[in-house]
PDB file of N, CA, C and O and ligand atoms in Angstrom:
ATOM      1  N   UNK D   1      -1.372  22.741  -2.304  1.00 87.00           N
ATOM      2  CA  UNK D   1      -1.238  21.304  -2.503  1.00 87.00           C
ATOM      3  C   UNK D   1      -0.398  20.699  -1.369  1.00 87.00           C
ATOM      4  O   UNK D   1       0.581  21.280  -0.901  1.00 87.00           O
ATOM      5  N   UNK D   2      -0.820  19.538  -0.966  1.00 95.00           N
ATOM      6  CA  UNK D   2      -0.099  18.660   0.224  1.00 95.00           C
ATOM      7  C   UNK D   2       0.805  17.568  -0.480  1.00 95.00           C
ATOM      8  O   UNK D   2       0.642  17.043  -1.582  1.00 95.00           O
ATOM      9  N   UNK D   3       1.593  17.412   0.260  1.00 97.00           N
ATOM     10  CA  UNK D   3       2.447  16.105  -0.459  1.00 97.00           C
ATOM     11  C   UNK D   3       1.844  14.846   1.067  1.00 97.00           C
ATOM     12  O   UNK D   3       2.021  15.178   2.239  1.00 97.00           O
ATOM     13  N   UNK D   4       1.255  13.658   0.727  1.00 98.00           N
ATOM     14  CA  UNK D   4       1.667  12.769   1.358  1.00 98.00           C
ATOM     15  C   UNK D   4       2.947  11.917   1.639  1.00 98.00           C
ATOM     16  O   UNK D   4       3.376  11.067   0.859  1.00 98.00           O
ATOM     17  N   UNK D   5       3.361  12.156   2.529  1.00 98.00           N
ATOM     18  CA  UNK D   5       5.006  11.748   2.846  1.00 98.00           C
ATOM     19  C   UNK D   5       4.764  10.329   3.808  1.00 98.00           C
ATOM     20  O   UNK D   5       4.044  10.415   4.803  1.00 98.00           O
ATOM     21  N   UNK D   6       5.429   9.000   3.431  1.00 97.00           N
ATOM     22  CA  UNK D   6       5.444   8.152   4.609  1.00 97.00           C
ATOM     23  C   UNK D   6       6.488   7.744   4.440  1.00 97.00           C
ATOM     24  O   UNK D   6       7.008   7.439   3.366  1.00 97.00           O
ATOM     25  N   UNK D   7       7.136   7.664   6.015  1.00 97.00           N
ATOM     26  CA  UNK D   7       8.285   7.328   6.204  1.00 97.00           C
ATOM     27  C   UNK D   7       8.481   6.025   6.389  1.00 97.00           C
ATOM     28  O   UNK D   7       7.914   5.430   7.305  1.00 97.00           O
ATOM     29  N   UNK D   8       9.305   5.425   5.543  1.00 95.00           N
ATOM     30  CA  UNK D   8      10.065   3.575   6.175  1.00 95.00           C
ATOM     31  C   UNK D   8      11.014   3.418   6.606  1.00 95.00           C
ATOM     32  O   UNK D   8      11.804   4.347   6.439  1.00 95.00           O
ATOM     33  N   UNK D   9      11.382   2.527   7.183  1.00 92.00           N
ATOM     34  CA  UNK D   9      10.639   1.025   7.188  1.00 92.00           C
ATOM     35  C   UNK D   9       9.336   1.239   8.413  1.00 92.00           C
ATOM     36  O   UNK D   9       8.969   0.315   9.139  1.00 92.00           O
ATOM     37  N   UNK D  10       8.932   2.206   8.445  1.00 89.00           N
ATOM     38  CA  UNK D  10       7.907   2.682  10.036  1.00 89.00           C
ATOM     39  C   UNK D  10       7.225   3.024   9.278  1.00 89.00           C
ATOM     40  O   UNK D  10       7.345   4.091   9.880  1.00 89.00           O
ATOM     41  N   UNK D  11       6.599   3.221   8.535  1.00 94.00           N
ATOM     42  CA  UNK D  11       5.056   3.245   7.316  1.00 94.00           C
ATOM     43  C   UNK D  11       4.718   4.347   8.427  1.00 94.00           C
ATOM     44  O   UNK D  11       4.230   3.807   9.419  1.00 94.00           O
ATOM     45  N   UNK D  12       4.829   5.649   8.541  1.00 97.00           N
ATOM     46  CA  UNK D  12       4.383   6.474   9.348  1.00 97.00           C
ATOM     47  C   UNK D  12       4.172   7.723   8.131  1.00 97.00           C
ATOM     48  O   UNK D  12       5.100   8.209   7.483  1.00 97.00           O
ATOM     49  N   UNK D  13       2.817   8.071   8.014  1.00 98.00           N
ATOM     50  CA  UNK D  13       2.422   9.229   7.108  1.00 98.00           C
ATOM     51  C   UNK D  13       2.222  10.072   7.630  1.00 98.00           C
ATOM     52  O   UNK D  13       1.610  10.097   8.697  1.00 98.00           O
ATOM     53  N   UNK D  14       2.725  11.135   6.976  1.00 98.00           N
ATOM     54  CA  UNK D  14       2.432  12.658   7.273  1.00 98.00           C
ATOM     55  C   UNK D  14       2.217  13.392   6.224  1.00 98.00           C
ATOM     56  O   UNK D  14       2.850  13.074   5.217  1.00 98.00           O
ATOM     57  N   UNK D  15       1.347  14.487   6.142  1.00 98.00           N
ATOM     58  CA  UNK D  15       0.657  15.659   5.556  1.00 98.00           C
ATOM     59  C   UNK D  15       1.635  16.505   5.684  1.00 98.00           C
ATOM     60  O   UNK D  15       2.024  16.869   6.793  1.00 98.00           O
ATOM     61  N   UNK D  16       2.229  16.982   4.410  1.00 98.00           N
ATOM     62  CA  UNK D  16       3.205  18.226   4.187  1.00 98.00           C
ATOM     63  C   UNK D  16       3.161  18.947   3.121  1.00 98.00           C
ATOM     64  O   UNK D  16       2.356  18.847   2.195  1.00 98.00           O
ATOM     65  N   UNK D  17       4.302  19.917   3.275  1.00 97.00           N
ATOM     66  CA  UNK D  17       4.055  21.008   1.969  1.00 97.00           C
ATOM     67  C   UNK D  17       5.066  20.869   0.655  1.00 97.00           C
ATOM     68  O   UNK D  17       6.281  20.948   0.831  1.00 97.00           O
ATOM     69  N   UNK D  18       4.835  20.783   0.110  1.00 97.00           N
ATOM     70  CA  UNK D  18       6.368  21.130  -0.756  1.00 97.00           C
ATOM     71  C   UNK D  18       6.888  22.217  -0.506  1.00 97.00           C
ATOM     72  O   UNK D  18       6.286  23.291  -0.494  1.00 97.00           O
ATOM     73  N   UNK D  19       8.198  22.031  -0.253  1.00 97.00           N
ATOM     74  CA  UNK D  19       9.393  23.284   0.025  1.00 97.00           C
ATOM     75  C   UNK D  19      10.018  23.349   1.965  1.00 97.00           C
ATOM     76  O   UNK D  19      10.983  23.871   2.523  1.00 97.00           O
ATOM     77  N   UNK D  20       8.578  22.329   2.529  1.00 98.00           N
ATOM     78  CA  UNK D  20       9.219  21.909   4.039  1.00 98.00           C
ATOM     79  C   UNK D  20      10.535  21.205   3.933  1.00 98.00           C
ATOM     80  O   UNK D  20      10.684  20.733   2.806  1.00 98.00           O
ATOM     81  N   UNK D  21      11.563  20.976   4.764  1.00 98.00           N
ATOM     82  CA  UNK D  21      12.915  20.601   4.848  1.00 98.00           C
ATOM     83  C   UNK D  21      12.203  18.865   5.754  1.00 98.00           C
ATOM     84  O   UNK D  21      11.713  18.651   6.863  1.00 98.00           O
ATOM     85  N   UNK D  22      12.480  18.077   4.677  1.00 98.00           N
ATOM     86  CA  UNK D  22      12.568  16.625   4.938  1.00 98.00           C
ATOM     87  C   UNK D  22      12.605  16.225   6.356  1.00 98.00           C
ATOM     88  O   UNK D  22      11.737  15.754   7.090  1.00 98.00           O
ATOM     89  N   UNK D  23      14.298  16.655   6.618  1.00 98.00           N
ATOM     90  CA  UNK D  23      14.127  16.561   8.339  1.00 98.00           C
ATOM     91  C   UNK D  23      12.905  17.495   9.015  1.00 98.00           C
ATOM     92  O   UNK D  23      12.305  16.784   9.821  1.00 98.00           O
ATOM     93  N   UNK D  24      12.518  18.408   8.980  1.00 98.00           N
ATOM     94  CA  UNK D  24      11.424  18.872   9.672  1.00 98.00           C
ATOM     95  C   UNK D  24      10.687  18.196   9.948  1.00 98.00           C
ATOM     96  O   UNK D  24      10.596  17.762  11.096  1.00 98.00           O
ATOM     97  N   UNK D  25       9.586  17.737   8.602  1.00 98.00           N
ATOM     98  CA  UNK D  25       8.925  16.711   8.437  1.00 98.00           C
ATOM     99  C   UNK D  25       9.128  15.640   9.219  1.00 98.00           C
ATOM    100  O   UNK D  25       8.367  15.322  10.133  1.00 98.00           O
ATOM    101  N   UNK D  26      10.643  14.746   8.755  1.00 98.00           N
ATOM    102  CA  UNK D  26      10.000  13.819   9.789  1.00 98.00           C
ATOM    103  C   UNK D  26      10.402  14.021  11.232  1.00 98.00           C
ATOM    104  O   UNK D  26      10.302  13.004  11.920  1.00 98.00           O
ATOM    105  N   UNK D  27      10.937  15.372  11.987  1.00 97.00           N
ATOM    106  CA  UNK D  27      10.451  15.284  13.087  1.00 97.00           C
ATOM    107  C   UNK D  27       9.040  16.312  13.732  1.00 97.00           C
ATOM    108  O   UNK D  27       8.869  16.838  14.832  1.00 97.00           O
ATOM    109  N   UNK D  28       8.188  16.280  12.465  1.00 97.00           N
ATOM    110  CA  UNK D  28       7.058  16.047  12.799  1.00 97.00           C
ATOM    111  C   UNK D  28       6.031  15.242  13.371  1.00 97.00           C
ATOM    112  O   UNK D  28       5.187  15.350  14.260  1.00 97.00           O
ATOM    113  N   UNK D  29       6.504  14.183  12.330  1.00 97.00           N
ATOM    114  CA  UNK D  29       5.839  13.028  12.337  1.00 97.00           C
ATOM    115  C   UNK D  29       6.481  12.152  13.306  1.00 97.00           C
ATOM    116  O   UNK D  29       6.103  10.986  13.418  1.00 97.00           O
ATOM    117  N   UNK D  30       7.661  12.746  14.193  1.00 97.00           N
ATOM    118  CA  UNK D  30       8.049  11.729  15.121  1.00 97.00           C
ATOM    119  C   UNK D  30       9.011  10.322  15.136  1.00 97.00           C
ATOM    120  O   UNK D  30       9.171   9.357  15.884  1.00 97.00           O
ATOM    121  N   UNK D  31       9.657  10.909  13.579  1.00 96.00           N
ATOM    122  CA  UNK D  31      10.790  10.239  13.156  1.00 96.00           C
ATOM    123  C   UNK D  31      12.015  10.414  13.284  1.00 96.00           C
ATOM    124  O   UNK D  31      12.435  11.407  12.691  1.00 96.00           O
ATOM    125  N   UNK D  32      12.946   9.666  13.983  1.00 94.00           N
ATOM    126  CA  UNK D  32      14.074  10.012  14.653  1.00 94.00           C
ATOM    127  C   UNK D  32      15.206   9.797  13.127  1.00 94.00           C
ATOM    128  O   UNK D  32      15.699   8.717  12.802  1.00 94.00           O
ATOM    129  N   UNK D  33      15.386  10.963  12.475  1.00 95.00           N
ATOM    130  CA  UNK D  33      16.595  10.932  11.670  1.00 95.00           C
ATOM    131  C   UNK D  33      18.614  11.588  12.347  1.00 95.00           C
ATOM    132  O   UNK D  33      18.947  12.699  12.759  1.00 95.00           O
ATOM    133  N   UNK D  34      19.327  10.511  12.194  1.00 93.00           N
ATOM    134  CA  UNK D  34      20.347  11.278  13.170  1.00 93.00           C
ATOM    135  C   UNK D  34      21.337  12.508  12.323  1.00 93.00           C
ATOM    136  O   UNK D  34      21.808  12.340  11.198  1.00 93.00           O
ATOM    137  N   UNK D  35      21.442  13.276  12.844  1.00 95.00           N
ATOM    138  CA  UNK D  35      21.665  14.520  12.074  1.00 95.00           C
ATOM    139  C   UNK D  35      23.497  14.984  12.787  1.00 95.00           C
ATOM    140  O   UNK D  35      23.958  14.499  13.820  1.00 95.00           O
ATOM    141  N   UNK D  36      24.166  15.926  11.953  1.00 96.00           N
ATOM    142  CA  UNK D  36      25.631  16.087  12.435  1.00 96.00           C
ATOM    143  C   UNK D  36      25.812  17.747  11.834  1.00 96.00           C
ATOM    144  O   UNK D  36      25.448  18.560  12.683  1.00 96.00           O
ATOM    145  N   UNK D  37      26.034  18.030  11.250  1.00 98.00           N
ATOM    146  CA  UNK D  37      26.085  19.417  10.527  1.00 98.00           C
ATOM    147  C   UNK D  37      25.194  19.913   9.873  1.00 98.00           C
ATOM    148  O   UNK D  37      25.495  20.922   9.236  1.00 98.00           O
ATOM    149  N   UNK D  38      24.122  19.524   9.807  1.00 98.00           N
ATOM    150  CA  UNK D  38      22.794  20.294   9.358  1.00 98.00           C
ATOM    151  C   UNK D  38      23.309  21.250   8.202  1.00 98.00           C
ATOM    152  O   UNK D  38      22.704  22.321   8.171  1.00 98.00           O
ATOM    153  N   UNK D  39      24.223  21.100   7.318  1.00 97.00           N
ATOM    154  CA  UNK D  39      24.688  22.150   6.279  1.00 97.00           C
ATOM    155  C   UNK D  39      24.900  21.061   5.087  1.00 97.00           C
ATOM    156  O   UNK D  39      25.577  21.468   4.144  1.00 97.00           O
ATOM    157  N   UNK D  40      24.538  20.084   5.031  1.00 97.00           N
ATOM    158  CA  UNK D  40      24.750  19.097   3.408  1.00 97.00           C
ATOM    159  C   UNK D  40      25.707  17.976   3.184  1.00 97.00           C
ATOM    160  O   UNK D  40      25.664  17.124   2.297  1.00 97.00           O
ATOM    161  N   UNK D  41      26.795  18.159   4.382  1.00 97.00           N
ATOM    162  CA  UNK D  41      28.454  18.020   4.051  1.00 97.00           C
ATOM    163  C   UNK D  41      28.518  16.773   4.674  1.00 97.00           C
ATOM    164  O   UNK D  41      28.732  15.757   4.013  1.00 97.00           O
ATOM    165  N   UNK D  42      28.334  16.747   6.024  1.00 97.00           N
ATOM    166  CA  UNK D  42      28.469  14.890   6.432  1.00 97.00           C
ATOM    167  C   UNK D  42      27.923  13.683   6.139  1.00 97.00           C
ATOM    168  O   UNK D  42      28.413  12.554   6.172  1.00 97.00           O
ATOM    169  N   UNK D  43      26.515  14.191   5.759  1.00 94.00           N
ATOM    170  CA  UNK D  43      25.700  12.687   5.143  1.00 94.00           C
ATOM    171  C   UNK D  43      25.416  11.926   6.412  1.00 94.00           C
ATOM    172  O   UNK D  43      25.637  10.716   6.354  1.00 94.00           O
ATOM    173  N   UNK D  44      24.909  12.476   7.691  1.00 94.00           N
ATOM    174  CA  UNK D  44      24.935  11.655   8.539  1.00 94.00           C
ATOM    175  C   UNK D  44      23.279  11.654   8.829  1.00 94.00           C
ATOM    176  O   UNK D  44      22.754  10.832   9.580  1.00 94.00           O
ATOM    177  N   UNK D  45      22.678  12.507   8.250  1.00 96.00           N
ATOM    178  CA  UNK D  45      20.861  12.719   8.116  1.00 96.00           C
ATOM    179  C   UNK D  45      20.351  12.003   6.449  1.00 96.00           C
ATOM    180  O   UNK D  45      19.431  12.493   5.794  1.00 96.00           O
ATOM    181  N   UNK D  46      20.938  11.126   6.120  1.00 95.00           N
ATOM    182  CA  UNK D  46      20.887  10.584   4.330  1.00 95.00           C
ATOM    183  C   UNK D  46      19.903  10.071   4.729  1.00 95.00           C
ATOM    184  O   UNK D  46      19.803   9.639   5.877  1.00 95.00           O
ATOM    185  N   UNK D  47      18.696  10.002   3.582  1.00 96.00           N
ATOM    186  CA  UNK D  47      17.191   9.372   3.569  1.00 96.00           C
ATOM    187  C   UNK D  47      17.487   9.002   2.130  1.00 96.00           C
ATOM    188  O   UNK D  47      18.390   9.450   1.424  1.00 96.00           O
ATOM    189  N   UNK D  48      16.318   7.862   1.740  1.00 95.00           N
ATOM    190  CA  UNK D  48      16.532   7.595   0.155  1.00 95.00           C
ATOM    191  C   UNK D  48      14.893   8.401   0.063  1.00 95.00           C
ATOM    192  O   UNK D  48      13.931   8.445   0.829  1.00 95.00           O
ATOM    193  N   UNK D  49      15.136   8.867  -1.043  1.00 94.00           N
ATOM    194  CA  UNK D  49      13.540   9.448  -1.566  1.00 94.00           C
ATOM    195  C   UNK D  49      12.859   8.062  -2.786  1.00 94.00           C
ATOM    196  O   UNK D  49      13.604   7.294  -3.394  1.00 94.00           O
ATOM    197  N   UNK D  50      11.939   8.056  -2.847  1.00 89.00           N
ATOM    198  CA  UNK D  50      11.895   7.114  -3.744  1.00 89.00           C
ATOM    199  C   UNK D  50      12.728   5.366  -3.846  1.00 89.00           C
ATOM    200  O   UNK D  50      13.198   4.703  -2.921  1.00 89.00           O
ATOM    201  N   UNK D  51      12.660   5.070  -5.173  1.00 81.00           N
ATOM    202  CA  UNK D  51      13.583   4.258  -5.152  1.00 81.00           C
ATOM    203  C   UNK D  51      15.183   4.784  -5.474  1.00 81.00           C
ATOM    204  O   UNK D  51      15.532   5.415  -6.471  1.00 81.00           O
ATOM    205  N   UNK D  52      15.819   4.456  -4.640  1.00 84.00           N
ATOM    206  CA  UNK D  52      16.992   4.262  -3.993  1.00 84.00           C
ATOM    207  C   UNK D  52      17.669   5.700  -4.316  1.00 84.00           C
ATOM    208  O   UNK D  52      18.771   5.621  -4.857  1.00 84.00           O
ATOM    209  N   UNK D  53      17.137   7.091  -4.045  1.00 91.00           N
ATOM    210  CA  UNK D  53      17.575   8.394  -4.582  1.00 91.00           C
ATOM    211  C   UNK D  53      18.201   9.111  -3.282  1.00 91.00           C
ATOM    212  O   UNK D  53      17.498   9.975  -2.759  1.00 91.00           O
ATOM    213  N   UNK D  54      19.554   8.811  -2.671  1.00 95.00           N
ATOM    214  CA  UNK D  54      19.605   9.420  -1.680  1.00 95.00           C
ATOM    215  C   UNK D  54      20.064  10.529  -1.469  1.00 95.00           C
ATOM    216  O   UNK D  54      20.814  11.011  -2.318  1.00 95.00           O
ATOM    217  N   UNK D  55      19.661  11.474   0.072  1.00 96.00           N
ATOM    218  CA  UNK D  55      19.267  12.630  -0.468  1.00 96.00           C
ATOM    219  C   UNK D  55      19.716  13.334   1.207  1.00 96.00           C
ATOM    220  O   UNK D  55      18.786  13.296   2.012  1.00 96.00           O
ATOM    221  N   UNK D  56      20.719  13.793   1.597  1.00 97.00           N
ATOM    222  CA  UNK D  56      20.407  14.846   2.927  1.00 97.00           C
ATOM    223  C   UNK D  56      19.464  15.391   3.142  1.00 97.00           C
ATOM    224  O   UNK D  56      18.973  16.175   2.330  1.00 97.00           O
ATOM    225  N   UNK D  57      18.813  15.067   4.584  1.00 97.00           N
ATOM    226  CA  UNK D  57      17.275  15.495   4.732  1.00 97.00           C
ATOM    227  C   UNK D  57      17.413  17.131   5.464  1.00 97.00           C
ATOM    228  O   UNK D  57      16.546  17.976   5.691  1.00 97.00           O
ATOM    229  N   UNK D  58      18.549  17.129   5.647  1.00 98.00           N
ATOM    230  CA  UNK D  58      18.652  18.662   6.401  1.00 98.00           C
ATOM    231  C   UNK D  58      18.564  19.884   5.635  1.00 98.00           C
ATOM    232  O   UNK D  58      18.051  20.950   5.976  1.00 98.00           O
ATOM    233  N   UNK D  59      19.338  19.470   4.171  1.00 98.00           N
ATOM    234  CA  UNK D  59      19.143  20.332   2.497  1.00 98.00           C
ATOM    235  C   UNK D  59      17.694  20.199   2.198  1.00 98.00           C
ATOM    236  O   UNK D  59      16.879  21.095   2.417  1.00 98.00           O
ATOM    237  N   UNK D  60      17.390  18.953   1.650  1.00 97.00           N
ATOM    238  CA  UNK D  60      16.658  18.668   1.075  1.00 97.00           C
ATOM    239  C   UNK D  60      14.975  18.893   0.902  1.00 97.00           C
ATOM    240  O   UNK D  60      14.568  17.968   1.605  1.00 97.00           O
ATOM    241  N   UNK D  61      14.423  19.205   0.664  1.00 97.00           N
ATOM    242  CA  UNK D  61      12.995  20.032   0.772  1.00 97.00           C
ATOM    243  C   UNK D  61      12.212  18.783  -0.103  1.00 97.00           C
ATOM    244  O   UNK D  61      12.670  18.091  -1.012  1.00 97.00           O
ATOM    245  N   UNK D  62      10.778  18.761   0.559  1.00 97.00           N
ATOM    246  CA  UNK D  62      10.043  17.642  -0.194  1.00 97.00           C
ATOM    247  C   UNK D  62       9.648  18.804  -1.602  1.00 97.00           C
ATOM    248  O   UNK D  62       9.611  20.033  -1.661  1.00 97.00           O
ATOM    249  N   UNK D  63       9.398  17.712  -2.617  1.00 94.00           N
ATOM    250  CA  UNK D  63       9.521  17.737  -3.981  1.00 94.00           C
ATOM    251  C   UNK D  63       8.508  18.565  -4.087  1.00 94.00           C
ATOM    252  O   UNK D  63       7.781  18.206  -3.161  1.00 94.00           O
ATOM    253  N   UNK D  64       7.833  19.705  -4.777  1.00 94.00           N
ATOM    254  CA  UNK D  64       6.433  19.760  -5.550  1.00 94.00           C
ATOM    255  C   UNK D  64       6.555  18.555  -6.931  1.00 94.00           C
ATOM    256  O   UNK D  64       7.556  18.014  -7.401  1.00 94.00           O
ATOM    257  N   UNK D  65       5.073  18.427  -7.315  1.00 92.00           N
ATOM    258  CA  UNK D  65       4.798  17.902  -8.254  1.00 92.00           C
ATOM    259  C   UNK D  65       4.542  16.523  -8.429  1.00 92.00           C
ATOM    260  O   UNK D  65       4.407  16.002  -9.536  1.00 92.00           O
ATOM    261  N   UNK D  66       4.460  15.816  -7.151  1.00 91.00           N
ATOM    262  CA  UNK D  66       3.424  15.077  -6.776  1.00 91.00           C
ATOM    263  C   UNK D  66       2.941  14.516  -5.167  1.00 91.00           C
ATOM    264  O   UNK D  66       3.384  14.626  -4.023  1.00 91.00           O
ATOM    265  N   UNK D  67       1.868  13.918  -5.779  1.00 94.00           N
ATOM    266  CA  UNK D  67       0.846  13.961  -4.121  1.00 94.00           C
ATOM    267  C   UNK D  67       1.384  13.135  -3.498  1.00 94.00           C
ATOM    268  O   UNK D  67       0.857  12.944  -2.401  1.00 94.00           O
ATOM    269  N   UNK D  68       2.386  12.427  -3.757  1.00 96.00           N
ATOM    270  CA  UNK D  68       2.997  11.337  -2.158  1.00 96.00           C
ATOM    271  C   UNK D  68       4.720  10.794  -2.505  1.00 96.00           C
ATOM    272  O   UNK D  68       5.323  10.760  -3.578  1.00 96.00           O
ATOM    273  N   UNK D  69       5.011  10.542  -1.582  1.00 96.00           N
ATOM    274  CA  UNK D  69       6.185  10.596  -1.403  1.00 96.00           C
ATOM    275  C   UNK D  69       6.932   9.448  -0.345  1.00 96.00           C
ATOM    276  O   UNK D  69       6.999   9.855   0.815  1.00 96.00           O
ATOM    277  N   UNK D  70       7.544   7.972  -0.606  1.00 97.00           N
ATOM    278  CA  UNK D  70       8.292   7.402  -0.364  1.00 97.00           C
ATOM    279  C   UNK D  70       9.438   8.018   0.764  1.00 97.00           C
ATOM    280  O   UNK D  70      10.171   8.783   0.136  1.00 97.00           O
ATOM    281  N   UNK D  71       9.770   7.963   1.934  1.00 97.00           N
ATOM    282  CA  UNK D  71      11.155   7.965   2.608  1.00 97.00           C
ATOM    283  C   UNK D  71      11.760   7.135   3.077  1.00 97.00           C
ATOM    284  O   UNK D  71      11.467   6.916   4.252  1.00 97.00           O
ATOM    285  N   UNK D  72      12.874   6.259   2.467  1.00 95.00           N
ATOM    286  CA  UNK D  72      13.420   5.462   3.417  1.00 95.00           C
ATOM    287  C   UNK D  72      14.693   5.801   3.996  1.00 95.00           C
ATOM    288  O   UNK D  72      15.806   6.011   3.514  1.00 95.00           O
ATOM    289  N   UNK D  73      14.121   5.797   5.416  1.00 94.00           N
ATOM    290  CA  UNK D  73      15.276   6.111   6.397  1.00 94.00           C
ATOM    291  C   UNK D  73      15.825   5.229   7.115  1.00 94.00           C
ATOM    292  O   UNK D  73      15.117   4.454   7.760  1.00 94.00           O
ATOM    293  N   UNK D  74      17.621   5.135   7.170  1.00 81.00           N
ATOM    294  CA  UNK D  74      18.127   3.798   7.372  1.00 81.00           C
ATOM    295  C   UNK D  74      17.640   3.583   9.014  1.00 81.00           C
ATOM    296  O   UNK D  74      17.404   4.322   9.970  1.00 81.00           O
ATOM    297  N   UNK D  75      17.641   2.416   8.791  1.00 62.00           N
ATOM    298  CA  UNK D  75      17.588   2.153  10.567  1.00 62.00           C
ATOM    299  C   UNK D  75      19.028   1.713  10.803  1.00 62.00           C
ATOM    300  O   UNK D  75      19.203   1.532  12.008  1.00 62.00           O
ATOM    301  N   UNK D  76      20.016   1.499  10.148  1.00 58.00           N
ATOM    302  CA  UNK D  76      21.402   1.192  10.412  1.00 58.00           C
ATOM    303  C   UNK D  76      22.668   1.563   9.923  1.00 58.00           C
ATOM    304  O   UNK D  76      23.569   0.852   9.478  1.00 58.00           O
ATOM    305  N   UNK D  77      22.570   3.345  10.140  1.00 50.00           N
ATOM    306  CA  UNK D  77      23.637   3.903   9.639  1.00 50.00           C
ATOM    307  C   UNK D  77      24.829   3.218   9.721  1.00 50.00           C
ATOM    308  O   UNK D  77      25.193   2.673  10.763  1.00 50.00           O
ATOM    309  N   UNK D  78      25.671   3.201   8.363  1.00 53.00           N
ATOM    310  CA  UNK D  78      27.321   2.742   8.684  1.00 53.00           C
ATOM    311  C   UNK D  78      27.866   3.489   8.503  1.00 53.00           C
ATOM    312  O   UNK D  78      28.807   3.123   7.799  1.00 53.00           O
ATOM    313  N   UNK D  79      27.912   4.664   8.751  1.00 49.00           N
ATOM    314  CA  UNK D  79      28.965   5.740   8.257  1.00 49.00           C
ATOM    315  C   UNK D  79      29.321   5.613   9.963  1.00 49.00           C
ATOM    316  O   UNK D  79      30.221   6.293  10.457  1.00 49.00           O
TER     317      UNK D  79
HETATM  318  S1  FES V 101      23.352  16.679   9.057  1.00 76.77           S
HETATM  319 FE1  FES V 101      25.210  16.640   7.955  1.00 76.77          FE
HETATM  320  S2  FES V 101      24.546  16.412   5.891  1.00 76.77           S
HETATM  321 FE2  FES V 101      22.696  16.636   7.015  1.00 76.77          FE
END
């Protein structure tokens, strides 16, 4: 099974798996997420999944259990 993943506010879709690591994904698809410790702890790679569920994309693995999937990635980190 594929998860359809599109990333916002850049409506950019990509074809993925469940259990791929979020950030992978979107630098698959050519989405610039800014990243700092790649281990969970800074929050400097935060995506919202859905409505407003935010989520470290460096941990975080797309969901099984359904076919598409919401990302909004800030375009204006304030941390
Ligand atoms: S890069 Fe630090 S929490 Fe993801």
């Amino acid at each position: 099974m594929t998860v359809k993943v599109q990333f916002l506010p850049h409506s950019i879709t990509i074809e993925a798996q469940p259990g791929e690591l979020i950030l992978e994904v979107a630098q698959k698809a050519g989405v610039f997420i800014p990243t700092g410790c790649l281990m969970g702890s800074c929050h400097a790679c935060e995506v919202e999944l859905g409505e407003g569920n935010p989520v470290c994309s460096c941990i975080k693995v797309i969901p099984a259990g359904s076919d598409f999937l919401n990302i909004y990635v800030y375009s204006d980190p304030v941390w």
